[in-house]
């Protein structure tokens, strides 16, 4: 048995090494690779992923897991090894269900779809994308069926990002949240708009960059085990133990993009920097799920980074960095500006109060598409109709509407809800943190984040992917994921800002 | 047969993808990776190399090669496919001869030896390194025996870097070169030393960098298919078709290091940027050998970059970049300074005229060690004795003597001669180029390198690794590698500079 476990870990380590190497290929492509490398780079990532998949789904891995699953029944169910077997066996079951022909087919369909999407968005021409999306949807429907029987075909998609979560659970959570959030936004819309022109001045890149570095260093980002680089679309990547990298962008004519993006990616990185070395090179060397991951990025970006105590410490420093731009802008005005609520057509530009509604729109559409209740060709009109119902306005064209996100062209259905769930979890965690660290606001107002990070490490980060999202949230907060804390948070914060 | 060839190419493409990904891991580690990543990075490279080796030496690959070798007898022997089978079969034969236990053993021995070497060099303490080098040597002797029968055990080592070349050939080449080179250096030593203090001023990094970029851009380095980054020990790496990267360093207090290092690595990159796409993802997507590769780096660094016509075009530009440092320094004085001959203890700091002697010293010692004629413990004294005989001076300590190079600690024996062979080949090629491009000097004096690069592409680069080094040199120059052209080149150039 010890030998079987050791052999399994050896295989998993190689699979992990391949996937981290592939992550470096991707990081490099986003950050540094010359244009001419695109084709070869795609082939290289394809080979690494294929070989990793082959090793992971090999008969040997399957046999080892069968044997170890039986033995693991006698182990402490919360031990690293028992959880490793459980998590790995589940992934393995999913992986072997997918015929390699379907993997190849997906690569072909999505590679064409991604290109068509880019062209379609540029010209706001949905019909150009439509036949590709139809193929993606048809593939996704077949894919979901591979995991039957299940309560809902969408369960199969969701489970990939949120292990153990069911469509019905997610729907119930959001059914509670939506009316309250819509109501809040209506109340805000009735109030005078907040002035935010001071954010749209010229902020030189290097000064922005240095200030961002100062902030995430204060958060606790470990530069001995990470770095930051510039890209077009920011992301965080984990390249193996001791190497968690953040990427960011800088707009010289709009301050928010850089600073909040940087805090967001640093939040992801702090999570992975907190996973202990003993879990490295295994499927447990990961966040619990995408939503739990997003809870960390949102916590540092919003709960910390858009809070009053945070800026009471950092705003005077920022004024020193940008005396011409912000010297005469009061802290209160700046705080309100970075928290301004205004429905935008584009999800990635949305504020804290409206963001979830963008997601709920997409979640509903994905489920309806999968069930066949909405046809692909109807998407633009259904999008606009529902958008108006949620956010009180209608996109001027499809580029700013149904065509804005890349996800569907890559067959990433089931992914969007993780963003909104992350927001909910961040607020749930925050309520517990505030109880357990009563002077947290005072600490943040002194630029001290050590106790906060230590708490997150102890309660969440150190477990890596040992627990499913609902399990770990329950463990930490005493209840499963729900939206009540997030609604309380929004109502209190924006109630104050907008004097509701 | 078409199917077998296609399948072989599929396997080779995956093996190549793995090795390019590993090269990116290495590049990143040298250029950007945070310190904390070292252990995980080592494991990742280990896994990729192991998997690549397994695929390449698998029974399937062996069987395909057996079948194809028979069929390929009927093909045009110079066709890409025939050469592919030939080159691959040879590599495969070598690879399967090495038991994986010996590969693991080497990794263990050299990892300890490399660490001990670093400590030993820092303290100039050879006895600290001695037991490790003894183990490396013992391993190397066993390794060489795997390839018996052969004319000389050193053949096995040499063949890895210079396919097809024999120890006796290399010895004969250098036996001709050595006395003439020693004689030349003695003649130079009798002349007054050249003034070079103008090279040891403060040259700000960015200005050096930009000027280097201007030079290699003029050479024809394609930035759409490559980039340049800063590292401690410069190298060139090929990350797959369309991505050949150079790395460089900058010393602000000594001008030579940056500019000639940059031209050197650009020379390597120009070679690989000239290999056609049809050879990509195969063993043919490579230089012919290390010496042929070095002939390209040396050609651009020395034959072009240390020449009079080159600086007649670029020196006025350089003076504009560094008016305070060089404004009053005449071109002739600068030209002589960058070509100053002065025996140095350290190989990597050696000038064109003395460089080869550093190599000949090492080549002789490697052969004597392998044959058991010199024992490891005798190395320091034998080193100093021979160094004095070749270069007329004795290192003050072992750190500046036998301990200076990292190669032996990594079991890289057989590697050194490729550097000196590269010098010889560069001069052999240059004589042909000068005949076939009669106005080359005038072109260089106008900053034009297009005809030179086109010639190199047509004669050498486009063949990739299709031909063995002696074959391709014979094909281009009409004779095999020999030192006559290099000696003529040195005598003429330094005869003029030193008025011999």
mmCIF file of C-alpha atoms in Angstrom, chain A residues 21 39 134 204-205 221 233 235 243 246 289 307 310 370 373 403 419 465 487:
data_model
loop_
_atom_site.group_PDB
_atom_site.id
_atom_site.type_symbol
_atom_site.label_atom_id
_atom_site.label_comp_id
_atom_site.label_asym_id
_atom_site.label_seq_id
_atom_site.Cartn_x
_atom_site.Cartn_y
_atom_site.Cartn_z
ATOM 1 C CA UNK A 21 5.389 23.843 -17.392
ATOM 2 C CA UNK A 39 1.941 28.444 -33.623
ATOM 3 C CA UNK A 134 -24.094 26.456 -32.094
ATOM 4 C CA UNK A 204 2.240 57.946 -15.313
ATOM 5 C CA UNK A 205 2.824 54.229 -15.541
ATOM 6 C CA UNK A 221 2.872 39.065 -1.241
ATOM 7 C CA UNK A 233 -5.468 40.614 -19.723
ATOM 8 C CA UNK A 235 -4.211 36.786 -14.414
ATOM 9 C CA UNK A 243 6.600 30.600 -7.783
ATOM 10 C CA UNK A 246 0.736 38.006 -10.739
ATOM 11 C CA UNK A 289 -12.518 25.833 -6.253
ATOM 12 C CA UNK A 307 -12.626 50.153 2.134
ATOM 13 C CA UNK A 310 -7.512 51.071 3.718
ATOM 14 C CA UNK A 370 -28.221 23.821 -22.385
ATOM 15 C CA UNK A 373 -35.167 26.762 -23.901
ATOM 16 C CA UNK A 403 -20.494 39.283 -27.738
ATOM 17 C CA UNK A 419 -17.234 34.865 -10.119
ATOM 18 C CA UNK A 465 -7.870 21.702 -2.401
ATOM 19 C CA UNK A 487 -26.360 41.655 0.649
#
